[in-house]
XYZ file of C-alpha atoms in Angstrom:
573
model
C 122.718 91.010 108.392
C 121.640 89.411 111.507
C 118.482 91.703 111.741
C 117.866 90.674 107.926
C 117.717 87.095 108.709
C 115.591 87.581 112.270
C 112.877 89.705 110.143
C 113.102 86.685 107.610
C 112.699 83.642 110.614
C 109.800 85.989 112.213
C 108.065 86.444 108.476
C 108.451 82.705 107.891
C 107.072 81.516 111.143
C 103.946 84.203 110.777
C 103.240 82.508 107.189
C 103.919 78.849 108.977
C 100.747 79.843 111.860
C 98.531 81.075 109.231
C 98.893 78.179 107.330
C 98.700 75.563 109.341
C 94.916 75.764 110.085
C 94.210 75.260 106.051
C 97.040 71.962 106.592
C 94.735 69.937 109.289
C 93.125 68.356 106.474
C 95.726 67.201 104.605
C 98.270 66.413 107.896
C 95.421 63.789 108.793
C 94.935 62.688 105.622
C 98.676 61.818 105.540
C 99.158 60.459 109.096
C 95.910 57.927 107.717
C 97.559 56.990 104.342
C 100.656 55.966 106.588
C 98.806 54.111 109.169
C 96.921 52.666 105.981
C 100.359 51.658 104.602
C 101.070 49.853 107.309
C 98.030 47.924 107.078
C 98.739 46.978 103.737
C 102.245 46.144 104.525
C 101.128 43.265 107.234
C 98.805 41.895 104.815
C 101.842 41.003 102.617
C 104.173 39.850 105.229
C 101.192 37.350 106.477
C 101.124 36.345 102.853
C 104.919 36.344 102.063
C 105.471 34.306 105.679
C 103.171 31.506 105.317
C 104.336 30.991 101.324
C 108.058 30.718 102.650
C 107.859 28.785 105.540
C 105.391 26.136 103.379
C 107.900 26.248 100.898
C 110.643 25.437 103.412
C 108.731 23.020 105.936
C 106.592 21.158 103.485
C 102.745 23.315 104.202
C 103.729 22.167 108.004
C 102.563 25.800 108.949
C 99.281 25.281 107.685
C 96.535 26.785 105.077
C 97.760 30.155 103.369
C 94.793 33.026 104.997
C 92.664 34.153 102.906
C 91.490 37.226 104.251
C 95.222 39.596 103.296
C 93.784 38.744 99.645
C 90.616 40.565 100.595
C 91.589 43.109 102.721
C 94.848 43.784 100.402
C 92.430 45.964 97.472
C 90.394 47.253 100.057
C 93.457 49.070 101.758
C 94.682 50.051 98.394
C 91.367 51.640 97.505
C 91.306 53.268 100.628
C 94.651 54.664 100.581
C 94.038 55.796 96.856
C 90.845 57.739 98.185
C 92.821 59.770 101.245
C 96.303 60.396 99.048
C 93.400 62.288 96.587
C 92.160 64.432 99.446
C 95.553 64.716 100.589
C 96.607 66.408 97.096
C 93.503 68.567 96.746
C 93.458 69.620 100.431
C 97.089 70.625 99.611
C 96.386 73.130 96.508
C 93.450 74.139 97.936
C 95.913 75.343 101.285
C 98.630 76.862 98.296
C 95.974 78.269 96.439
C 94.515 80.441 99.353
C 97.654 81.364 100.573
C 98.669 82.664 97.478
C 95.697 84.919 96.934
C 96.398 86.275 100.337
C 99.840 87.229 100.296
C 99.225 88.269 96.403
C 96.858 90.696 97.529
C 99.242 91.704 100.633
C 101.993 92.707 98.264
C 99.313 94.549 95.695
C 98.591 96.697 98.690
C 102.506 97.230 99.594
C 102.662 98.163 96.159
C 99.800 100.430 96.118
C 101.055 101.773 99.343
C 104.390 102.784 97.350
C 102.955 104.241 94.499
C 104.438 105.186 92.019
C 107.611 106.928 94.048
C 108.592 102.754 95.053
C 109.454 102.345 91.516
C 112.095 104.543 92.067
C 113.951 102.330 94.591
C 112.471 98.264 93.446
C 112.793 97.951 89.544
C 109.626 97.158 88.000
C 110.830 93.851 87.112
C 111.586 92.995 90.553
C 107.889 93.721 91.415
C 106.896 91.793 88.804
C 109.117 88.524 89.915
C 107.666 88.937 93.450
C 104.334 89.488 92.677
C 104.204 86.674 89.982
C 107.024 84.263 90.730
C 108.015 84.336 93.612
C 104.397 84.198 95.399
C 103.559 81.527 93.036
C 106.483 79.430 94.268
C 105.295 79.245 97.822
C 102.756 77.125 96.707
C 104.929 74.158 97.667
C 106.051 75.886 101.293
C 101.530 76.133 102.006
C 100.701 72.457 99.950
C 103.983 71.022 101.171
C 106.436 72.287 103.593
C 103.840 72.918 106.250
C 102.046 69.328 106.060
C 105.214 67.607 106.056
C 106.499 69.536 109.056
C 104.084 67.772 111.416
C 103.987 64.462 109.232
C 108.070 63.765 109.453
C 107.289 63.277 113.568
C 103.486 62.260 114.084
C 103.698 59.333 111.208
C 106.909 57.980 112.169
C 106.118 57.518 115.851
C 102.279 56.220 114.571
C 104.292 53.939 112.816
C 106.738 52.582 115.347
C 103.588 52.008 117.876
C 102.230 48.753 115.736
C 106.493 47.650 115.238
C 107.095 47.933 118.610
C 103.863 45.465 119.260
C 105.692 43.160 116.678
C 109.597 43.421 117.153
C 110.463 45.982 120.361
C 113.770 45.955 119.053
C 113.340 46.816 115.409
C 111.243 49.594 116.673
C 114.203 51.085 118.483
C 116.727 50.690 116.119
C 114.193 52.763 113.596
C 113.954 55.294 116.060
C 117.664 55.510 116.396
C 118.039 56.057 112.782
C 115.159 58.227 112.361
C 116.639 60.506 115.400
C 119.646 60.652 112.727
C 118.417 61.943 109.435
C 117.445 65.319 111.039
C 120.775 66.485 111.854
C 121.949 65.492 108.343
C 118.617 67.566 106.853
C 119.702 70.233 109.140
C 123.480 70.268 107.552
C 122.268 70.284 104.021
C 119.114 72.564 104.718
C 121.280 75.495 105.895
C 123.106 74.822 102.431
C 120.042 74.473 100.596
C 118.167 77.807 101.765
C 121.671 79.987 100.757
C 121.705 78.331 97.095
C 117.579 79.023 97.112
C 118.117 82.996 97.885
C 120.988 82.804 95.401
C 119.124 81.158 93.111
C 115.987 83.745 93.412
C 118.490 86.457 93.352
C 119.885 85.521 90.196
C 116.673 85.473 88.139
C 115.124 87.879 90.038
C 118.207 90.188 87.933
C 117.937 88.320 84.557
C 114.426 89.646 84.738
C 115.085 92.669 85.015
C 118.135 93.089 83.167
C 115.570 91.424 80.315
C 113.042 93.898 80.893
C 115.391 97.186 80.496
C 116.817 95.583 77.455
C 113.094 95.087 75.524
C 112.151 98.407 76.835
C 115.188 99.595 75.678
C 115.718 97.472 72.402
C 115.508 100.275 69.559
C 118.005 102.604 71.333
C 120.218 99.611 71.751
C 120.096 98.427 68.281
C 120.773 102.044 67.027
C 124.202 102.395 69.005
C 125.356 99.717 67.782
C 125.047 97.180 71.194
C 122.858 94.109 70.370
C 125.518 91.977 70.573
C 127.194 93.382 73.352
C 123.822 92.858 75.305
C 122.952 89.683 74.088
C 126.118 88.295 75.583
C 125.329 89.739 78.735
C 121.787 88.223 78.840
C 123.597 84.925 77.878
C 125.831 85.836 80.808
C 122.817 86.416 83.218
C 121.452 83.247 81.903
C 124.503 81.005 82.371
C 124.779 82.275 86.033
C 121.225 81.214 86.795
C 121.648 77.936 85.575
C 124.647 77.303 87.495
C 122.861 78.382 90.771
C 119.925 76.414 89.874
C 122.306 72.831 89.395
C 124.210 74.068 92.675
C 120.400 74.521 94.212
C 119.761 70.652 93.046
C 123.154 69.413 94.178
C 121.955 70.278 97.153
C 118.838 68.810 97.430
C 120.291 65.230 96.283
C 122.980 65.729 98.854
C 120.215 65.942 101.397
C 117.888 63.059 100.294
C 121.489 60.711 100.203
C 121.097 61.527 104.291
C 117.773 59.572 103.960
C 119.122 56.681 102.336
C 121.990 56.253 104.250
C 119.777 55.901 107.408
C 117.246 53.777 105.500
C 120.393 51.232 104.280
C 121.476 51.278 107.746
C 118.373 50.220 109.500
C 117.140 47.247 107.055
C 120.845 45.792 108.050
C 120.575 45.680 110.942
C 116.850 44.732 111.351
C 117.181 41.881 108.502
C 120.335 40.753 110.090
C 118.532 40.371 114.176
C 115.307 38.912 112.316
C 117.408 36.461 109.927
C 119.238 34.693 113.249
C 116.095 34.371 114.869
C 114.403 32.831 111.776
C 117.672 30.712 111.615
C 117.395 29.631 115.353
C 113.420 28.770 114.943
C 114.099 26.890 111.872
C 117.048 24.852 113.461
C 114.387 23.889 116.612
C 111.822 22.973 113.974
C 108.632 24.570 115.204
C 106.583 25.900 112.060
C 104.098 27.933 113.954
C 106.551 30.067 115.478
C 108.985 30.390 112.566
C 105.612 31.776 110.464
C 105.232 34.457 113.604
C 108.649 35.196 113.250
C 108.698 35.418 109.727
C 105.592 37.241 109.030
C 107.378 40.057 112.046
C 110.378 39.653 110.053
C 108.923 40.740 106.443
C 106.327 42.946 108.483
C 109.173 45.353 109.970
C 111.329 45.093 106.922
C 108.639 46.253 104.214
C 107.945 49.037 106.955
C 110.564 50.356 106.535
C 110.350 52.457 103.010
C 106.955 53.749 104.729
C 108.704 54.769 108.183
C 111.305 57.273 106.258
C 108.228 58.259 103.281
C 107.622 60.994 105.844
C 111.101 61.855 106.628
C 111.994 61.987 102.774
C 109.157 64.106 102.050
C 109.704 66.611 104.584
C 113.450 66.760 102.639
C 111.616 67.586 99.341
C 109.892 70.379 100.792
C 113.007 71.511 102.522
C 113.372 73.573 98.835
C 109.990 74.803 99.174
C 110.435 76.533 103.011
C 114.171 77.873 101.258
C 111.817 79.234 98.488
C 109.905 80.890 101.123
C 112.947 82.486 102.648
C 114.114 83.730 99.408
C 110.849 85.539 98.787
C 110.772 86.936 102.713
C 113.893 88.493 101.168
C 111.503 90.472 98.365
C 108.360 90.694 100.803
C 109.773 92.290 103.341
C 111.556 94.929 101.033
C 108.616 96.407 99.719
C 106.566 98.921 102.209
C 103.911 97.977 104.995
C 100.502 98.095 103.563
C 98.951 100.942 105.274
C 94.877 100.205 107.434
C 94.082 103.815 108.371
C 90.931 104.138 109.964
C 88.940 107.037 108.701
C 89.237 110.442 110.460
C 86.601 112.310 112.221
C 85.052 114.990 109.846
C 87.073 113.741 106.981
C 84.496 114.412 103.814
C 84.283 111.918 101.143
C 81.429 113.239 99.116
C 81.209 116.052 96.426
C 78.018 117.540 98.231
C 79.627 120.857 99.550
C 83.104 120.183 97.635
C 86.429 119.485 98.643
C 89.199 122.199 99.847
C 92.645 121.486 99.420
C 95.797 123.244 101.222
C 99.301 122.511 100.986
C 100.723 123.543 104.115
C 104.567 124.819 104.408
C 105.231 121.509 102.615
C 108.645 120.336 101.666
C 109.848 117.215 99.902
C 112.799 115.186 98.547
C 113.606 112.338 96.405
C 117.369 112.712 97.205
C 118.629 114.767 99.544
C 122.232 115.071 97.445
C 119.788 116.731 94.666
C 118.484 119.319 96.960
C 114.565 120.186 97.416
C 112.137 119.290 94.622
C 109.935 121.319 96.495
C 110.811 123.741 99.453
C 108.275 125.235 101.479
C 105.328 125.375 98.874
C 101.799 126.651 100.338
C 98.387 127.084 98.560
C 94.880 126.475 98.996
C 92.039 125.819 96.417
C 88.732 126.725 97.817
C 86.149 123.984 96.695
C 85.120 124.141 93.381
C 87.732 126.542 92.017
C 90.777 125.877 89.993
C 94.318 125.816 90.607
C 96.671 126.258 87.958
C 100.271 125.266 88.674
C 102.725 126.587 85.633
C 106.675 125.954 85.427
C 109.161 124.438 83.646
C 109.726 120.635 83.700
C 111.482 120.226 86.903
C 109.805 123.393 89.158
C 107.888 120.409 90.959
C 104.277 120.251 89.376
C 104.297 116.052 89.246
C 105.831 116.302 92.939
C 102.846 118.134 93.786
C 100.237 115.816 92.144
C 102.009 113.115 93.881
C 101.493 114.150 96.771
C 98.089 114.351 96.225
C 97.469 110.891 95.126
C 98.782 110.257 98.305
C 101.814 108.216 96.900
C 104.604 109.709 98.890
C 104.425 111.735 101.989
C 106.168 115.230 103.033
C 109.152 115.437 104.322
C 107.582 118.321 106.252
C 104.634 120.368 106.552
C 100.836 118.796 105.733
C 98.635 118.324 102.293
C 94.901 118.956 103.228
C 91.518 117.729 102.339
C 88.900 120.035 103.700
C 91.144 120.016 106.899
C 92.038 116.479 107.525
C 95.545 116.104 106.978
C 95.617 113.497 103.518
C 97.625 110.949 105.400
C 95.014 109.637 107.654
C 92.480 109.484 104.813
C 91.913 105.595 104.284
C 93.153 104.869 100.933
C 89.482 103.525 99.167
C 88.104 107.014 99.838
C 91.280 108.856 98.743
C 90.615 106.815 95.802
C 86.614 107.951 95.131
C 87.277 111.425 96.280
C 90.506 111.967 93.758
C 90.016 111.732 89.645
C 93.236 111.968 87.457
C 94.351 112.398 84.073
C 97.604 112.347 83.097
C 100.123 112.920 79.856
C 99.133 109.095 78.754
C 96.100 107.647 80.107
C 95.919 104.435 81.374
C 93.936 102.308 79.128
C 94.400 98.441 79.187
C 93.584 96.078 76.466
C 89.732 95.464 75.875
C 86.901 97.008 74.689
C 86.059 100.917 74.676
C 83.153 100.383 77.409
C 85.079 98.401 79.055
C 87.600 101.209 79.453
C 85.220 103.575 80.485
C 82.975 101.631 83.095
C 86.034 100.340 85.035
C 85.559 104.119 86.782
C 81.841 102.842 87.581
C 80.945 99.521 86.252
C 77.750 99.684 87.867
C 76.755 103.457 85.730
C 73.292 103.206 84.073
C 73.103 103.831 80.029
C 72.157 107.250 80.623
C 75.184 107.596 82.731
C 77.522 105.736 79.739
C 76.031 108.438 77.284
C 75.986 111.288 78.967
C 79.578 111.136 80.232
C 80.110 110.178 76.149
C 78.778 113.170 75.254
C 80.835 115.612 77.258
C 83.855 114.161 76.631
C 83.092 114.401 72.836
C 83.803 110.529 72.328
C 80.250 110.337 70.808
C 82.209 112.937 67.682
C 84.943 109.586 66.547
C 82.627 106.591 67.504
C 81.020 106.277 64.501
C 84.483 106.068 62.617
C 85.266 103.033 64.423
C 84.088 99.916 63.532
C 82.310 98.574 66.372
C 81.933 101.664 68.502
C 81.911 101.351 71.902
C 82.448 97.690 71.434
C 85.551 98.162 69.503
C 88.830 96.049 70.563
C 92.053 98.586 71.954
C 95.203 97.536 72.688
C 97.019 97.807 76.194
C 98.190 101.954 76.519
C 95.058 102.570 74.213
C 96.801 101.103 71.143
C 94.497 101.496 67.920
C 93.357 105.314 69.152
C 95.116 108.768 67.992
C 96.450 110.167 71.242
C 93.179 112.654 71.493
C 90.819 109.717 71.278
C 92.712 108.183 74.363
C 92.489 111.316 76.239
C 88.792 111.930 75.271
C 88.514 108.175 76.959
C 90.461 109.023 80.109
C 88.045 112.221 80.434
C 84.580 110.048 80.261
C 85.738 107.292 82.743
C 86.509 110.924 84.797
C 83.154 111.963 84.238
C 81.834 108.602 84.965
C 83.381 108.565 88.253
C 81.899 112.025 89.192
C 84.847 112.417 91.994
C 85.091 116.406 93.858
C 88.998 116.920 92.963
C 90.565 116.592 89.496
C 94.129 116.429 89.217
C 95.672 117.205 85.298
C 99.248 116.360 84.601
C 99.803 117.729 81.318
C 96.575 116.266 80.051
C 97.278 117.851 76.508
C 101.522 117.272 76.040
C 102.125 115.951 72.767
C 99.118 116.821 71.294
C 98.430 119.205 68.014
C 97.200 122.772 68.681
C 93.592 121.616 67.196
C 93.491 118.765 69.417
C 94.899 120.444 72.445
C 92.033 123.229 71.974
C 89.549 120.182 71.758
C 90.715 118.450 74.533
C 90.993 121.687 76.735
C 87.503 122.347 76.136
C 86.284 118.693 77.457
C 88.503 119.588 80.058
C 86.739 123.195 81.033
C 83.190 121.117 81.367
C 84.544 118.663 83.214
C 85.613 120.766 85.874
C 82.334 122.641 86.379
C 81.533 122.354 90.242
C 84.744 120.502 91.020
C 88.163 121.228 92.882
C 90.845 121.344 90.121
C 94.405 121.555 90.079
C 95.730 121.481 86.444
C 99.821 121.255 86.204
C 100.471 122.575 82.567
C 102.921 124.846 80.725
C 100.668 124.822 78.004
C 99.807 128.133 76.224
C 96.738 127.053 76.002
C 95.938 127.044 79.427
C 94.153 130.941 79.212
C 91.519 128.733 78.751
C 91.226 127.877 82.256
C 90.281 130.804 84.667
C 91.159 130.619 88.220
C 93.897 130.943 90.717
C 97.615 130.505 89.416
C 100.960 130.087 91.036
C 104.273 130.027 89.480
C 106.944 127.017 90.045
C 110.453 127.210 89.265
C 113.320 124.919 91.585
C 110.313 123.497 93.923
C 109.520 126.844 95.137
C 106.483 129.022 94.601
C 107.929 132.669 92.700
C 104.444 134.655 91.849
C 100.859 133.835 92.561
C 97.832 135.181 91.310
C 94.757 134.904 92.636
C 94.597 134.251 96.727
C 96.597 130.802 95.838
């Protein structure tokens, strides 16, 4: 627990120095809205000073000034002008922050794959990736800025009171000194509720997610109501944490107040004796000085603790940030390889690939999913891994994305063991298609150029034609243009696969992984599909996992899977 909450100090502080540079502009444009405060506050003192006295001596002080009327606006303008550049220097501090440690977890995630869904629900990634980045905006626009504003304004402030009234400016700083150690009672508080809090939605999420993924199985057994009342349940939990989160944050402003009450006592009641005392002797001029002092240190005051009380409301944004160091730090380090020596990225003498004595696990109580498994696919030829749904054919491709590593042994790319490989060229070297491709919602071109969006028209039509989408465009009603839904909603499962194989072709990469690319699909279609499939992988490193007996149509080297280990090759496999 104790090295959980140092990794979550030494993540916070990191995030703290990298923001800070982007909070210069708006720490100075707060510590000048205070000191412009001020300025505004001894322009109605001199005007509140000389109206009371007047009142009370009979205009024996003399004319009311005219120049707090002028400068009065002028101040107000001003301060209007900085408190804007304030607020935009702020979001413009959240709003690069975000995109930075949005695209830090995106590459944690990428790092995982598709193996860190197996330990982080998706609906946690989701919360930390959406919500829980998006509510640091208030620890960047906020919490930082008002870390070095609830010291450098206060003591800019006391500077011009202690020129006025030495005594009010110490009695200030007395109570100022105060309100930290109250903040620091109630912060400690606040930051537990906060991770609470997080924690609590962070499993109504995904507890909400299961259930609508889930929602016709649990309708059919009978259990709607039985999970609706634990939703409800979920719910009613969050919103207690939430009040208890607010509880508090009002506890910890009260600190504030108490302070504030405290110190315009005691200042009004030194002031109001001497006012008392110069009254008594009679002399106007002084009682206006003391007066004006008087008002001047007393209207201060709400502007000596606006600093203090601010850094209080963004005490909830820095607990915010601690609750999602908690997520951060979960997921993986984003891996910067640099590229190996000799490591080949292009297609122009192939790629070889070799699994070497490799072994792997997802759970060592469940034994090997695969033990010991060795091949090698010359470039250009084919690899055809057969076996029955658990022998270890998606292990296998895994491992050749590059989403999880062996437990032993090495996976190969013309020699350079795949690890070391920086991820981007992985990426152009390596084509895949799977059971289901991966279509999102947009148009058909769309689709298809996010493999190359830079690919010519000749390069769009050509890749059309040999993936035999040119046969079913002209049944749709805007062709390539046509609207599909996300998962390739709108097209007959060949249509989407016939999609997945031109963006393949489009990309033009040396090794082609297929996962099943025909399961679930007719015999007709599967034959179709196959033979996309068989022109597609002219000139290119393939390694098809299928139990398909359909397969014949692929000629090349085969090896036989059954419990993660290799039981007959054919071929030099």
């Amino acid at each position: 627990m104790s090295n959980e909450k140092a990794a979550i100090r030494n993540w916070t502080r990191t995030q703290s120095r990298l923001g800070r540079q982007a909070a210069r502009s708006v720490v100075g444009a707060g510590l000048l809205s205070s000191l412009v405060g001020i300025g505004q506050v001894w322009c109605v003192a001199v005007v509140l000073g000389h109206a009371l006295v007047n009142w009370k001596m009979a205009e024996a002080a003399g004319p009311m000034p005219v120049w707090p009327f002028l400068a009065f606006p002028v101040l107000a303008i001003l301060r209007a002008l900085v408190m804007v550049q304030a607020d935009t220097g702020a979001a413009r501090a959240g709003i690069a922050a975000r995109r930075r440690l949005r695209g830090e977890v995106l590459a944690s995630v990428l790092t995982g794959g598709p193996a860190l869904l197996r330990r982080v629900h998706s609906g946690v990634l989701a919360s930390t990736i959406v919500d829980r980045v998006e509510a640091l905006d208030g620890f960047f626009g906020r919490w930082i800025p008002a870390s070095i504003l609830w010291i450098a304004a206060p003591v800019a402030i006391l500077i011009p009171i202690a020129f006025v009234q030495p005594h009010a400016a110490l009695v200030l700083g007395l109570c100022g000194i105060a309100v930290p150690f109250g903040q620091a009672l109630f912060g400690i508080g606040a930051a537990v509720a906060s991770r609470n809090q997080f924690l609590a939605m962070t499993r109504l999420q995904a507890r909400f997610l299961d259930r609508v993924k889930g929602i016709a199985t649990i309708v059919l057994a009978g259990r709607a109501e039985d999970e609706t009342r634990k939703l409800g349940d979920a719910a009613e939990e969050l919103r207690q944490r939430t009040m208890k989160v607010l509880r508090v944050a009002f506890l910890s402003s009260a600190s504030i107040d108490c302070a504030m009450v405290v110190a315009l006592i005691a200042i009004a009641i030194m002031d109001g004796r001497q006012a008392l005392a110069l009254q008594a002797e009679g002399s106007a001029p002084a009682l206006v000085h003391a007066v004006t002092a008087g008002l001047f240190v007393l209207l201060a005051v709400p502007e000596f603790f606006a600093p203090l009380r601010g850094l209080a409301l963004a005490y909830q944004d820095r607990a915010h940030a601690q609750g999602a160091a908690t997520a951060v730090l979960e997921l993986p380090e984003a891996q910067d390889r640099p590229a190996p020596e000799g490591a080949r990225t292009v297609n122009a003498n192939g790629v070889m690939v070799s699994f070497d004595d490799v072994s792997f696990s997802w759970d060592p109580a469940r034994g090997l999913a695969l033990d010991h498994v060795s091949f090698t696919v010359p470039a250009g030829e084919t690899l055809i891994l057969a076996g029955a749904s658990g022998s270890g054919k998606s292990t296998i491709m895994e491992l050749l994305l590059g989403f999880i590593q062996p437990d032993t042994g090495r996976v190969l790319f013309n020699g350079a063991p795949l690890d070391s490989i920086v991820p981007d060229a992985l990426a152009r070297m390596v084509s895949w298609i799977g059971q289901k491709p991966v279509l999102f919602a947009g148009t058909l071109r769309e689709n298809i150029l996010f493999a190359k969006p830079d690919a010519s028209d000749a390069e769009l039509q050509a890749a059309l034609k040999s993936a035999a989408v040119d046969q079913f465009l002209p049944s749709l009603p805007e062709g390539l243009e046509t609207r599909i839904g996300e998962g390739g909603f709108g097209l007959s499962g060949g249509q989407a696969q016939r999609i997945a194989i031109a963006r393949a072709y489009l990309k033009n990469a040396p090794v082609l992984l297929l996962d099943e690319p025909t399961a679930h699909l007719d015999p007709a279609t599967e034959k179709s599909v196959f033979e996309s499939l068989q022109r597609l992988a002219v000139g290119r490193t393939v390694i098809l996992a299928t139990h398909s007996a359909a397969v014949h149509m692929f000629k090349g080297r085969r090896i036989d899977l059954a419990g993660g280990r290799v039981i007959s090759r054919q071929g030099a496999a």
